[in-house]
Amino acid sequence: MSFFKKLKDRVTNQTDSVTTKFKDGLQKTRDSFSEKMNTLAAKYRTVDEDFFEELEELLISADVGVNTVMELVDELREIAKLENVKNSADILPVISEKLTEKLDFTGDDSKLSMNADGMTVILFVGVNGVGKTTTIGKLAHHFKEQDKKVVLAAGDTFRAGAIEQLGVWGDRVGVDVIKQAEGSDPAAVMYDAIHAAKSRSADVLLCDTAGRLQNKVNLMKELEKVKRVIQREVPSAPHEVLLVLDATTGQNAMAQAKQFKEATDVSGIVLTKLDGTAKGGIVLAIRNELDIPVKFVGLGEKVDDLQPFDAEQFTYGLFQTLAEEK
Amino acid sequence: MTIAFESLAERLQQTMQKIKGKGKVSEADVKEMAREVRLALLEADVNFKVVKQFVNRVKERAVGQEVMKSLTPGQQVIKVVNEELTALMGSEESKIETAPKPPTVIMMVGLQGAGKTTTTAKLANYLRKKKNRTPMLVAADIYRPAAIDQLNTLGKQLDMPVYSEGTDVSPVDIVKRGVEKAKEEHHDTVILDTAGRLHVDENLMDELKEMKASVNPDEILLVVDAMTGQDAVNVAEQFNELLEISGVVLTKLDGDTRGGAALSIRAVTEKPIKFAGMGEKIDQLEPFHPERMASRILGMGDVLSLIEKAQTNVDEEKAKELEAKLRNADLTFDDFLEQIDQVKSMGPLEDLLGMLPGANKMKGMKNMQVDDSQIGKVEAIVRSMTKQEKNEPKIINASRKRRIAKGSGTTVQDVNKLLKQFEDMKKMMKQMTSQMGGKAGKRKGKGGMQFPFMK
Ligand SMILES: Nc1nc2c(ncn2[C@@H]2O[C@H](COP(=O)(O)OP(=O)(O)OP(=O)(O)O)[C@@H](O)[C@H]2O)c(=O)[nH]1
Ligand SMILES: Nc1nc2c(ncn2[C@@H]2O[C@H](COP(=O)(O)OP(=O)(O)OP(=O)(O)O)[C@@H](O)[C@H]2O)c(=O)[nH]1
Ligand SMILES: [Mg+2]
Ligand SMILES: [Mg+2]
């Protein structure tokens, strides 16, 4: 498979230091997935319905969207029938090819779009408990290391302890946090924060918001308002709207992506908690259907547990064992 | 993806059309049905292994069954599926153990961000309100930034004591002294909020084991996010194996997830799901209803939950009556007024509608907001109707409309609008509730439905 060869070459040529961490974090993901792919091929000599069913399950167990999986496997069934493929070893390359076609992230750019002349404003959105506040802490650290002046906006005025939590991150990283009292209007906090950040000549303003489920109409409206205020104060802002998704989430992540995209025009995804055993496969379906790229992955709770998403490594990670056999 | 949320009832209906009229459900029929059931469950995030076992059981039961006269084959399969699912979900068990010698110790455990801290406060509130207990909370999360502040804030909201020792002390010591303190101060219940952790984090899982050994909890509740995907089995299995949990709390069920994780967790742990988190506020915890979860997973709408919510303070009889009315769509304006009162006292209408999976798919539902001044108008109009008019809106002719408009200080247009919307609402109720019985045919393309008090 030339694709894998190319991919492999490129990945191996990259400096190890950048990639080890990401790879370590993905180790579990990769092992279980590719191991299973191989067991699958070894187990079934003939390509029959059981074989396809197990392939479906393999992909589904990674939380890849049910539709994506069904479409894919149906295509494979068709090909196997047309070309009269009987032996599972013969269909493996076709599978890899199809998977790659569907799940290919190549060309995605994980770089954040930054404001060329002035302050960059990044808005964080997502459902409850996915890791928005923590990601802001990590990203603040990331920017600070690039000698940027960072300010945080405590836009979650609702959840108990949310303002204090962002405050602790601010202290930890050494950046200012603009806040108001619990219960105040989040749009007003943003307004304040933008002006405070401007007067402090900040390079980056990271805006926290309260977690909200995408089916809560009023809360989604509130979020639209927060975004409008940002837009009004800095016409080119927000420069990124990052949707934070928890890798343990199943099919509902698609609904989250759809609704948040509709409300706030999400520009990228941060996929958190990839250090667990969940695989976050739903981002593949989201990428396929909604064309939202993944920008960062969260690999733990510490300040440096955030890595830029590397599409090739992610794909390679999923199919590593396969690739190495070619 | 849109078709993905078609309810199983609808899907089976389509598949089943073909075999209508046959005497028996054949093996081929069952195979086709099994595929639909499988897809529906997978879309609902039920773990694929659990799905496999489940579908096999349904297959066995369904093959060769006589097609009952009263049911279509599709309905018959739904019945079997529903029965099997309900059996797997178990019966309602929202009981919290009581220690023979107080205090009763409850330990909350789970992954990061699942809702442990929030649920700690909710459970304390529930136990005090419903069971007359006097809980104390213990802040044993020394890792997450401001975790103690979070619990303290919640404690203040509840006016309930929170025991904490800062972040430089081992959680094992904190819970030990916390429980002692509760004993000294005669609290009959103590709830331990622990830090979120991955089930594969050996050090932190060991810490939980030590905590367990040191305070010997009467309940260990695993808190799980209802949106969890296939990984739910791994998480539940591991926590259960290492700690022997006593039950589960499923949070964020106020969302629009199907919540198949519930089924996965039951299947691998066989432990009861005791409570459901229905929102972020401290009073939004409810006993878990397994049979309702079964129909939610299948996407058949949680009409019962909706009705119960609307009737919190009304007796069972009345709830049944209203349900029947909804089903038959013979809702009257009197029921309607009563509903408005309830809607007003119940809080966001969107929460209620969120419980009906079909509802968020309908056009117009998305931009729903209750407009208080409109509610006032609607009430005035209805109050100006005679008893007969309320029961039989059909008789309201032009002269009656004028009288009603005058009596309510509104216009004839307002009255017309309300009458029209009321009819629409009845239709929609009928559509939604008929999904429950599996009778959901093609939805009429009526589209945007508006409650009379919406903007
Ligand atoms: N293991 C792991 N835990 C994470 C990661 N990111 C965040 N967390 C943890 O997840 C929990 C929730 O994180 P928060 O940052 O508070 O999430 P949030 O989205 O801001 O939550 P709300 O504001 O309540 O909606 C915390 O315990 C974090 O430490 C990650 O990448 N890996
Ligand atoms: N909508 C909704 N949100 C909930 C529910 N339960 C908890 N939450 C929210 O979920 C987020 C996380 O809740 P926490 O109680 O902080 O979760 P936790 O498990 O203590 O998190 P860690 O301590 O970081 O592991 C918060 O935003 C809560 O408000 C629920 O039933 N419904
Ligand atoms: Mg937060
Ligand atoms: Mg907590």
Short mmCIF file of N, CA, C and O and ligand atoms in Angstrom, two decimals, chain B residues 116-117 141 144 150 193-194, ligand 4:
data_model
loop_
_atom_site.label_atom_id
_atom_site.label_comp_id
_atom_site.label_asym_id
_atom_site.label_seq_id
_atom_site.Cartn_x
_atom_site.Cartn_y
_atom_site.Cartn_z
N LYS B 116 -19.87 13.86 39.39
CA LYS B 116 -19.82 13.38 40.78
C LYS B 116 -20.12 14.48 41.78
O LYS B 116 -20.95 14.31 42.68
N THR B 117 -19.44 15.61 41.64
CA THR B 117 -19.60 16.67 42.62
C THR B 117 -21.02 17.21 42.62
O THR B 117 -21.66 17.37 43.67
N ASP B 141 -11.60 15.50 46.81
CA ASP B 141 -10.90 15.68 45.53
C ASP B 141 -9.83 16.75 45.74
O ASP B 141 -10.13 17.94 45.82
N ARG B 144 -8.38 18.22 41.24
CA ARG B 144 -8.95 19.15 40.27
C ARG B 144 -8.94 20.58 40.82
O ARG B 144 -9.35 20.81 41.96
N GLN B 150 -15.91 24.31 44.65
CA GLN B 150 -17.15 23.89 43.99
C GLN B 150 -18.09 23.23 45.00
O GLN B 150 -19.26 23.60 45.10
N ASP B 193 -17.22 13.07 48.08
CA ASP B 193 -16.97 13.46 46.69
C ASP B 193 -15.51 13.15 46.38
O ASP B 193 -14.60 13.72 46.98
N THR B 194 -15.26 12.25 45.47
CA THR B 194 -13.87 11.90 45.13
C THR B 194 -13.50 12.49 43.78
O THR B 194 -14.37 12.89 43.01
MG MG C 4 -15.80 16.75 40.99
#
